Coordinates of C-alpha atoms (C1' of nucleotides) and ligand atoms in Angstrom, one line a residue:
Chain A
M528 CA 96.4 95.9 107.0
L529 CA 96.1 97.3 103.5
T530 CA 92.9 97.4 101.4
A531 CA 93.0 95.7 97.9
S532 CA 93.2 99.1 96.4
E533 CA 96.2 100.1 98.5
E534 CA 98.0 96.9 97.6
N535 CA 97.3 97.4 93.9
Y536 CA 98.7 100.9 94.0
L537 CA 101.8 99.9 96.0
K538 CA 102.5 97.0 93.6
A539 CA 102.2 99.3 90.6
I540 CA 104.5 101.9 92.2
F541 CA 107.0 99.1 92.9
H542 CA 106.9 97.8 89.3
L543 CA 107.1 101.3 87.7
A544 CA 110.0 102.3 89.9
G545 CA 112.0 99.4 88.7
K546 CA 115.3 98.2 90.1
S547 CA 116.8 101.6 90.0
K548 CA 114.0 103.0 92.2
R549 CA 113.4 106.0 89.9
P550 CA 110.5 108.2 91.0
V551 CA 107.1 107.3 89.5
S552 CA 105.1 110.1 88.0
T553 CA 101.4 110.5 88.9
N554 CA 100.3 110.2 85.3
A555 CA 102.2 106.9 84.8
L556 CA 100.7 105.5 87.9
A557 CA 97.2 106.5 87.0
S558 CA 97.5 105.1 83.5
A559 CA 99.0 101.8 84.8
L560 CA 96.0 101.4 87.0
Q561 CA 93.5 102.7 84.5
T562 CA 92.4 105.5 86.8
K563 CA 92.7 109.3 86.9
P564 CA 95.7 111.3 88.0
A565 CA 93.5 112.9 90.8
S566 CA 92.8 109.4 92.2
A567 CA 96.4 108.5 92.0
T568 CA 97.4 111.6 93.9
D569 CA 94.8 110.8 96.6
M570 CA 96.2 107.3 97.1
I571 CA 99.8 108.4 97.0
Q572 CA 99.1 110.7 99.8
R573 CA 97.4 108.0 101.8
L574 CA 100.3 105.5 101.2
S575 CA 102.7 108.3 102.2
K576 CA 100.9 108.9 105.5
K577 CA 101.3 105.2 106.2
G578 CA 105.0 105.4 105.5
L579 CA 104.9 103.0 102.6
V580 CA 106.1 105.4 99.9
S581 CA 108.3 108.5 99.9
Y582 CA 106.6 111.4 98.2
H583 CA 107.5 114.9 97.3
K584 CA 104.8 117.0 95.6
Y585 CA 105.3 117.2 91.9
K586 CA 108.4 115.1 92.1
G587 CA 107.0 111.6 91.9
V588 CA 106.8 108.7 94.3
T589 CA 109.0 105.8 95.3
P590 CA 108.5 102.8 97.7
T591 CA 110.1 103.0 101.2
S592 CA 111.8 99.9 102.5
G593 CA 108.6 99.0 104.3
G594 CA 106.5 99.6 101.2
N595 CA 109.0 97.5 99.2
K596 CA 108.6 94.6 101.5
L597 CA 104.8 94.7 101.4
A598 CA 104.8 95.0 97.6
L599 CA 107.1 91.9 97.3
Q600 CA 104.6 90.0 99.5
V601 CA 101.7 90.9 97.2
I602 CA 103.8 89.9 94.2
R603 CA 104.7 86.7 95.8
K604 CA 101.0 85.9 96.3
H605 CA 100.2 86.9 92.8
R606 CA 102.8 84.7 91.2
L607 CA 102.2 81.7 93.4
W608 CA 98.5 81.8 92.4
E609 CA 99.5 82.1 88.8
V610 CA 101.5 78.9 89.1
F611 CA 98.5 77.2 90.8
L612 CA 96.1 78.2 88.1
V613 CA 98.4 77.0 85.3
Q614 CA 99.9 73.9 86.8
K615 CA 96.9 72.6 88.8
L616 CA 93.8 74.1 87.2
R617 CA 95.1 74.0 83.6
F618 CA 94.6 77.6 82.9
N619 CA 96.4 78.9 79.8
W620 CA 99.4 81.2 80.3
D621 CA 97.4 84.2 79.2
E622 CA 94.3 83.6 81.2
V623 CA 95.7 83.8 84.7
H624 CA 96.4 87.4 85.3
E625 CA 92.9 88.7 86.0
V626 CA 92.2 86.0 88.5
A627 CA 95.5 86.2 90.2
E628 CA 94.9 90.0 90.5
Q629 CA 91.9 89.1 92.8
L630 CA 93.5 86.1 94.6
E631 CA 96.6 88.1 95.6
H632 CA 94.5 90.1 98.1
V633 CA 93.2 87.1 100.1
E634 CA 94.8 87.5 103.5
S635 CA 96.1 84.4 105.2
E636 CA 99.7 83.7 106.1
Q637 CA 98.9 80.0 106.4
L638 CA 97.2 79.9 103.0
I639 CA 100.1 81.2 101.1
E640 CA 102.7 79.1 102.9
Q641 CA 100.7 75.9 102.3
L642 CA 100.1 76.9 98.7
D643 CA 103.8 77.4 98.2
K644 CA 104.5 73.9 99.7
F645 CA 101.7 72.4 97.7
L646 CA 103.2 73.7 94.5
G647 CA 106.7 72.4 95.4
Y648 CA 108.2 75.8 96.2
P649 CA 108.4 77.1 92.6
K650 CA 110.9 79.7 91.8
Y651 CA 109.3 81.2 88.7
D652 CA 105.7 82.0 87.6
P653 CA 104.3 81.0 84.3
H654 CA 105.6 84.1 82.6
G655 CA 109.1 83.4 83.8
D656 CA 109.1 86.0 86.5
P657 CA 110.9 85.0 89.7
I658 CA 108.7 84.4 92.8
P659 CA 109.8 86.4 95.9
G660 CA 110.4 84.2 99.0
A661 CA 108.7 84.9 102.3
D662 CA 111.7 86.9 103.1
G663 CA 111.5 89.0 99.9
S664 CA 114.5 87.3 98.2
M665 CA 114.2 86.5 94.4
A666 CA 116.0 84.1 92.0
P667 CA 117.7 85.7 89.0
L668 CA 115.7 85.9 85.7
P669 CA 115.8 82.6 83.8
S670 CA 118.7 82.4 81.4
T671 CA 119.2 78.7 80.6
T672 CA 117.3 77.2 77.7
L673 CA 116.8 73.5 77.1
A674 CA 119.0 73.9 74.1
M675 CA 122.0 74.7 76.3
L676 CA 121.8 71.3 78.1
Q677 CA 123.9 68.2 77.5
P678 CA 122.9 64.5 77.5
G679 CA 122.4 63.4 81.0
D680 CA 121.3 66.8 82.3
K681 CA 118.0 67.0 84.2
C682 CA 115.9 70.1 84.5
R683 CA 112.5 71.6 85.2
V684 CA 110.5 73.7 82.8
I685 CA 110.1 77.3 83.9
C686 CA 108.4 79.0 81.0
A687 CA 108.3 79.6 77.3
R688 CA 110.5 82.3 75.8
D689 CA 108.2 82.6 72.8
S690 CA 104.8 82.7 74.4
S691 CA 102.8 82.7 71.2
S692 CA 99.7 80.6 71.5
D693 CA 101.0 78.5 68.6
F694 CA 104.1 77.5 70.6
L695 CA 102.2 76.9 73.8
L696 CA 99.7 74.7 71.9
F697 CA 102.7 72.8 70.5
L698 CA 104.2 72.3 74.0
D699 CA 100.8 71.1 75.1
K700 CA 100.7 68.5 72.4
L701 CA 104.1 67.2 73.5
H702 CA 102.8 67.2 77.2
I703 CA 105.5 69.6 78.1
S704 CA 103.9 71.6 80.8
L705 CA 105.1 74.2 83.3
G706 CA 107.1 72.5 86.0
A707 CA 107.6 69.3 84.0
A708 CA 110.8 67.3 84.8
I709 CA 112.8 66.8 81.7
E710 CA 115.8 64.6 81.2
V711 CA 118.1 65.2 78.2
L712 CA 118.8 61.7 76.7
D713 CA 120.7 62.7 73.5
K714 CA 121.7 65.6 71.4
F715 CA 122.0 65.2 67.6
E716 CA 124.7 67.4 66.3
Y717 CA 123.5 67.0 62.7
D718 CA 120.5 69.3 63.2
G719 CA 120.8 70.3 66.8
S720 CA 117.7 68.3 67.8
F721 CA 117.2 66.6 71.1
S722 CA 115.9 63.3 72.5
I723 CA 114.3 64.0 75.9
R724 CA 112.1 62.4 78.4
V725 CA 109.2 64.4 79.9
D726 CA 107.9 63.4 83.3
E727 CA 109.1 59.7 83.1
A728 CA 107.2 59.2 79.8
L729 CA 108.6 57.7 76.7
P730 CA 111.4 59.6 74.9
I731 CA 110.4 62.2 72.3
T732 CA 112.4 64.3 69.9
L733 CA 112.5 68.1 70.0
S734 CA 113.9 70.4 67.4
S735 CA 116.6 72.9 68.2
K736 CA 114.2 75.8 67.5
A737 CA 111.8 74.5 70.1
A738 CA 114.6 73.7 72.6
E739 CA 115.9 77.3 72.4
N740 CA 112.5 78.6 73.3
I741 CA 112.0 76.7 76.5
Y742 CA 113.5 78.2 79.7
V743 CA 114.6 75.7 82.3
E744 CA 116.3 75.4 85.6
K745 CA 118.8 72.6 86.0
T746 CA 118.0 70.1 88.8
Chain B
M745 CA 77.7 92.0 89.9
L746 CA 77.5 91.9 93.7
T747 CA 80.1 93.3 96.1
A748 CA 81.6 91.0 98.7
S749 CA 79.4 92.7 101.4
E750 CA 76.2 92.1 99.4
E751 CA 77.2 88.5 98.9
N752 CA 77.8 88.0 102.6
Y753 CA 74.4 89.4 103.5
L754 CA 72.6 87.5 100.8
K755 CA 74.2 84.2 102.0
A756 CA 73.4 85.0 105.7
I757 CA 69.7 85.7 104.7
F758 CA 69.6 82.5 102.8
H759 CA 71.0 80.5 105.7
L760 CA 68.8 82.1 108.4
A761 CA 65.6 81.7 106.3
G762 CA 66.3 78.0 106.1
K763 CA 64.4 75.4 104.0
S764 CA 61.0 76.8 105.1
K765 CA 62.0 80.3 103.9
R766 CA 60.7 82.0 107.0
P767 CA 61.3 85.7 107.1
V768 CA 64.6 86.8 108.7
S769 CA 64.6 89.5 111.3
T770 CA 66.9 92.5 111.1
N771 CA 68.4 91.8 114.5
A772 CA 69.1 88.2 113.6
L773 CA 70.8 89.2 110.4
A774 CA 72.8 91.9 112.1
S775 CA 74.0 89.6 114.8
A776 CA 74.9 86.8 112.3
L777 CA 77.1 89.3 110.4
Q778 CA 78.4 90.9 113.6
T779 CA 77.2 94.3 112.6
K780 CA 74.5 96.7 113.7
P781 CA 70.7 96.5 112.9
A782 CA 70.9 99.9 111.2
S783 CA 73.6 98.6 108.8
A784 CA 71.5 95.5 108.1
T785 CA 68.4 97.6 107.3
D786 CA 70.6 99.6 104.9
M787 CA 71.8 96.5 103.1
I788 CA 68.3 94.8 103.1
Q789 CA 67.0 97.9 101.3
R790 CA 69.8 97.8 98.8
L791 CA 69.3 94.0 98.1
S792 CA 65.6 94.6 97.8
K793 CA 66.1 97.3 95.2
K794 CA 68.1 94.8 93.2
G795 CA 65.3 92.3 93.4
L796 CA 67.3 89.7 95.3
V797 CA 65.2 89.7 98.5
S798 CA 61.6 90.3 99.3
Y799 CA 61.2 92.9 102.0
H800 CA 58.3 94.4 104.0
K801 CA 59.2 97.0 106.6
Y802 CA 59.2 95.6 110.1
K803 CA 58.2 92.1 108.7
G804 CA 61.6 90.6 107.9
V805 CA 63.2 89.6 104.7
T806 CA 63.4 86.5 102.5
P807 CA 65.4 85.7 99.4
T808 CA 63.6 85.9 96.0
S809 CA 64.2 83.1 93.5
G810 CA 66.9 85.2 91.9
G811 CA 68.6 85.9 95.3
N812 CA 68.3 82.2 96.1
K813 CA 70.2 81.2 93.0
L814 CA 73.0 83.7 93.7
A815 CA 73.3 82.7 97.3
L816 CA 73.7 79.1 96.3
Q817 CA 76.5 80.0 93.9
V818 CA 78.3 81.8 96.7
I819 CA 77.8 78.8 99.0
R820 CA 79.1 76.5 96.2
K821 CA 82.3 78.5 95.9
H822 CA 82.7 78.7 99.7
R823 CA 82.4 74.9 100.1
L824 CA 84.6 74.0 97.1
W825 CA 87.3 76.2 98.5
E826 CA 86.9 74.5 101.9
V827 CA 87.5 71.2 100.3
F828 CA 90.5 72.5 98.5
L829 CA 92.0 73.9 101.7
V830 CA 91.5 70.6 103.6
Q831 CA 92.3 68.1 100.9
K832 CA 95.0 69.9 99.1
L833 CA 96.6 72.4 101.4
R834 CA 96.2 70.2 104.5
F835 CA 94.3 72.8 106.6
N836 CA 92.4 71.4 109.6
W837 CA 88.7 71.1 109.5
D838 CA 88.3 74.1 111.8
E839 CA 90.8 76.5 110.1
V840 CA 89.1 76.8 106.8
H841 CA 86.1 79.0 107.4
E842 CA 87.8 82.4 107.6
V843 CA 89.8 81.9 104.4
A844 CA 86.9 80.4 102.5
E845 CA 84.9 83.5 103.6
Q846 CA 87.4 85.5 101.5
L847 CA 87.9 83.1 98.6
E848 CA 84.2 82.8 97.9
H849 CA 84.1 86.3 96.6
V850 CA 86.7 85.8 93.8
E851 CA 84.9 86.2 90.6
S852 CA 85.7 83.8 87.8
E853 CA 83.4 81.2 86.2
Q854 CA 86.4 79.4 84.8
L855 CA 88.2 79.3 88.2
I856 CA 85.3 77.6 90.0
E857 CA 84.6 75.1 87.3
Q858 CA 88.3 74.1 87.0
L859 CA 88.6 73.9 90.8
D860 CA 85.5 71.7 91.0
K861 CA 87.1 69.4 88.3
F862 CA 90.5 69.5 90.1
L863 CA 88.9 68.3 93.3
G864 CA 87.1 65.5 91.6
Y865 CA 83.6 67.1 91.7
P866 CA 83.1 66.6 95.5
K867 CA 79.6 66.4 96.8
Y868 CA 80.3 67.4 100.4
D869 CA 82.5 70.0 102.1
P870 CA 84.7 69.1 105.1
H871 CA 81.8 69.8 107.5
G872 CA 79.6 67.4 105.7
D873 CA 77.5 70.1 104.1
P874 CA 76.4 69.3 100.5
I875 CA 78.0 71.4 97.8
P876 CA 75.5 73.0 95.4
G877 CA 76.1 72.2 91.7
A878 CA 76.5 74.9 89.0
D879 CA 72.7 74.5 88.6
G880 CA 72.0 74.9 92.3
S881 CA 71.1 71.3 92.9
M882 CA 72.3 69.7 96.2
A883 CA 72.9 66.2 97.4
P884 CA 71.0 65.1 100.6
L885 CA 72.8 65.4 103.9
P886 CA 75.2 62.5 104.6
S887 CA 73.5 59.6 106.4
T888 CA 75.8 56.5 105.9
T889 CA 78.5 55.8 108.4
L890 CA 81.4 53.5 107.8
A891 CA 79.9 51.2 110.4
M892 CA 76.9 50.5 108.2
L893 CA 79.0 48.9 105.5
Q894 CA 79.7 45.3 104.8
P895 CA 82.9 43.5 103.7
G896 CA 83.5 44.1 100.0
D897 CA 81.9 47.6 100.1
K898 CA 83.9 50.6 98.9
C899 CA 83.3 54.2 99.9
R900 CA 84.7 57.7 100.0
V901 CA 85.1 59.6 103.3
I902 CA 82.8 62.7 103.5
C903 CA 83.4 64.1 106.9
A904 CA 83.6 63.3 110.6
R905 CA 80.4 63.1 112.6
D906 CA 82.3 63.9 115.9
S907 CA 84.5 66.7 114.8
S908 CA 86.4 67.0 118.1
S909 CA 90.1 67.7 117.5
D910 CA 90.9 64.5 119.4
F911 CA 89.0 62.4 116.8
L912 CA 90.4 64.4 113.9
L913 CA 93.9 63.9 115.2
F914 CA 93.2 60.2 115.5
L915 CA 92.0 60.0 111.9
D916 CA 95.1 61.8 110.8
K917 CA 97.3 59.2 112.5
L918 CA 95.5 56.5 110.6
H919 CA 95.9 58.5 107.4
I920 CA 92.2 58.7 107.0
S921 CA 91.7 62.0 105.3
L922 CA 88.7 63.7 103.7
G923 CA 88.0 62.1 100.3
A924 CA 90.0 59.0 101.1
A925 CA 88.9 55.8 99.3
I926 CA 88.1 53.1 101.8
E927 CA 87.5 49.4 101.1
V928 CA 85.9 47.3 103.9
L929 CA 87.8 44.0 104.0
D930 CA 86.2 42.4 107.1
K931 CA 83.9 43.0 109.9
F932 CA 84.4 41.3 113.3
E933 CA 81.1 40.5 114.9
Y934 CA 82.8 39.9 118.3
D935 CA 83.5 43.6 119.0
G936 CA 82.1 45.3 115.9
S937 CA 85.5 46.3 114.7
F938 CA 86.5 46.6 111.0
S939 CA 89.4 45.7 108.8
I940 CA 89.7 48.3 106.1
R941 CA 92.1 49.5 103.4
V942 CA 92.6 53.2 103.1
D943 CA 93.8 54.6 99.7
E944 CA 95.4 51.3 98.6
A945 CA 97.6 51.1 101.7
L946 CA 98.0 48.1 104.0
P947 CA 94.9 47.0 105.9
I948 CA 94.3 48.5 109.3
T949 CA 91.8 47.8 112.1
L950 CA 89.1 50.3 113.1
S951 CA 86.9 50.2 116.2
S952 CA 83.2 50.3 115.9
K953 CA 83.1 53.5 117.8
A954 CA 85.4 55.2 115.2
A955 CA 83.5 53.6 112.3
E956 CA 80.2 55.0 113.6
N957 CA 81.7 58.5 113.5
I958 CA 82.9 58.6 109.9
Y959 CA 80.3 59.6 107.3
V960 CA 80.9 58.1 103.9
E961 CA 79.3 57.8 100.5
K962 CA 79.3 54.4 98.8
T963 CA 81.2 54.1 95.6
Chain C
dT1108 C1' 43.4 98.2 126.9
dT1109 C1' 46.9 101.2 128.3
dT1110 C1' 51.7 101.2 129.4
dT1111 C1' 56.2 99.6 128.8
dA1112 C1' 59.8 97.1 126.5
dT1113 C1' 61.8 95.6 122.3
dT1114 C1' 62.6 95.8 117.5
dT1115 C1' 63.2 98.2 113.5
dT1116 C1' 63.8 102.2 110.8
dT1117 C1' 65.4 106.8 109.9
dA1118 C1' 68.5 110.7 110.2
dG1119 C1' 72.9 112.2 110.2
dT1120 C1' 78.1 111.4 110.2
dC1121 C1' 82.5 109.0 108.8
dT1122 C1' 85.9 106.6 105.8
dT1123 C1' 87.5 104.7 101.5
dA1124 C1' 87.7 105.2 96.9
dT1125 C1' 86.4 107.1 93.0
dC1126 C1' 85.2 111.0 89.6
dT1127 C1' 85.2 116.0 87.1
dA1128 C1' 86.5 120.7 87.0
dA1129 C1' 89.5 124.2 88.4
dT1130 C1' 93.9 125.7 90.0
dT1131 C1' 98.8 125.5 90.6
dT1132 C1' 103.4 124.0 89.5
dT1133 C1' 106.8 122.5 86.3
dA1134 C1' 108.5 121.9 81.7
dT1135 C1' 108.9 123.5 76.9
dT1136 C1' 109.4 126.6 73.3
dA1137 C1' 109.5 130.9 71.0
Chain D
dT777 C1' 112.9 135.3 79.7
dA778 C1' 108.1 135.4 78.8
dA779 C1' 104.4 132.7 76.9
dT780 C1' 102.4 128.4 76.4
dA781 C1' 101.8 123.5 77.1
dA782 C1' 101.8 119.6 80.1
dA783 C1' 101.7 117.5 84.5
dA784 C1' 100.1 117.4 89.1
dT785 C1' 97.4 118.9 92.8
dT786 C1' 93.3 120.7 95.1
dA787 C1' 88.3 121.4 95.6
dG788 C1' 84.1 119.6 95.6
dA789 C1' 80.8 115.6 94.5
dT790 C1' 79.2 110.9 94.6
dA791 C1' 78.6 106.0 96.1
dA792 C1' 79.2 102.0 99.2
dG793 C1' 79.3 100.6 103.7
dA794 C1' 79.7 101.2 108.2
dC795 C1' 78.5 103.7 112.7
dT796 C1' 75.5 106.4 116.7
dA797 C1' 71.5 108.5 118.3
dA798 C1' 66.8 109.5 117.8
dA799 C1' 62.2 108.3 116.2
dA800 C1' 58.6 105.1 114.9
dA801 C1' 56.4 100.6 114.9
dT802 C1' 55.4 96.3 117.0
dA803 C1' 55.2 93.0 120.8
dA804 C1' 54.7 92.0 125.7
dA805 C1' 53.1 93.1 130.3
dA806 C1' 50.3 95.2 133.6
Ligands
MN1349 MN1 95.1 93.0 92.5
MN1350 MN1 103.0 86.7 86.1
MN1351 MN1 82.5 86.0 102.6
MN1352 MN1 81.6 74.4 105.5

DNA sequence: TTTTATTTTTAGTCTTATCTAATTTTATTA
DNA sequence: TAATAAAATTAGATAAGACTAAAAATAAAA
């Protein structure tokens, strides 16, 4: 088992390496974790001994396939907790990170699987980032906005594209929350506005500007 | 701020000292935490320096008023998480402790207040232990069983008195879960059995033996 | 009231995770 | 290419939290 610190480093290496798995420099890692390069080197060597990262002195570090898998599981936990905090505990979009950063280290297979179920197996976190499955698989980044839908289409809200607090406050006023089920009733060509139904409530009107800033997945 | 280890020790001292605040011996503390007496002494001295416990060499240790307050806050978090695990994530009564033991150390005022709200401000945990309020106040131990109620009475399920897995499985079959709202419809004097309604569902019959083993609070 | 047993504390060691300061390697520039 | 700057590593220190073994204090028994 990994310590919280090891998990944080592994996750940071995973993120910094990106899709192309380019080597992560010691300085970049240290600065991402708000620590010193010497500490990063220490931890890199420890993770390397455990076979979780591939490391060549002065040449940077990348996750191994084993490290990759573990990093994805930590990210899975982090993002599921973020969904919980926003959808169930009514945290704001920008208040969840710190807390999820702690919760992600709680160790219990059962906990995370039941949480996933409780949340309805969400595919995206409140920032629109895909949630890895138990097997490490991930949905593609969200690309459909509410504005792309046609009357009769149904969808679920993933996240806001424009995550300014103004916009989020606006969504809150309309009771459009993360994970809300939306049905497109009508689209008015005149100004591109929509008539929609949110979570079985009475129909409301939404401007094209707002619709373009809401990422959804069709259901 | 306290480390997880400090919180665990403080909580154990609080529990072992009991209501009468009798001094806790080093051996008792070590054995409660499954560690060695030398480690317990170490930690006792650390907590003493922080003013959280009152300590006299060879004479045992008790929480100070400050330590008491902090211990109650950790217990509050522990028990609220236990309620969450059982009521929301469908954990069994006896599966929650380990996980709550980890979750209790997550640090966020907002998290615990929102969780409390989300759970409907429960007064008891799944083991029937009262949950301290944010101010440290606690409800008395549960004393009312379902069997004590009369037709027309309404209540909420606190916990099982007999927490054998047989009985818990039986309750599960009847869809009587922790926190369930129960209405007593009728009481049959012939055998002491009850007709009750659980969470607005169709009426069911409950034996006197079962009713005597369910602790409730009247609503 | 000595002697013996138990409990508790102290002394010294280990691991994890951090830091600063010094050194080494790599990259840049003249 | 040689000098300099930047990045990375190593050396050495510290703190938390655990351990074992030894010493000291207290409790129980003879
Ligand atoms: Mn973290
Ligand atoms: Mn996120
Ligand atoms: Mn704990
Ligand atoms: Mn409990």
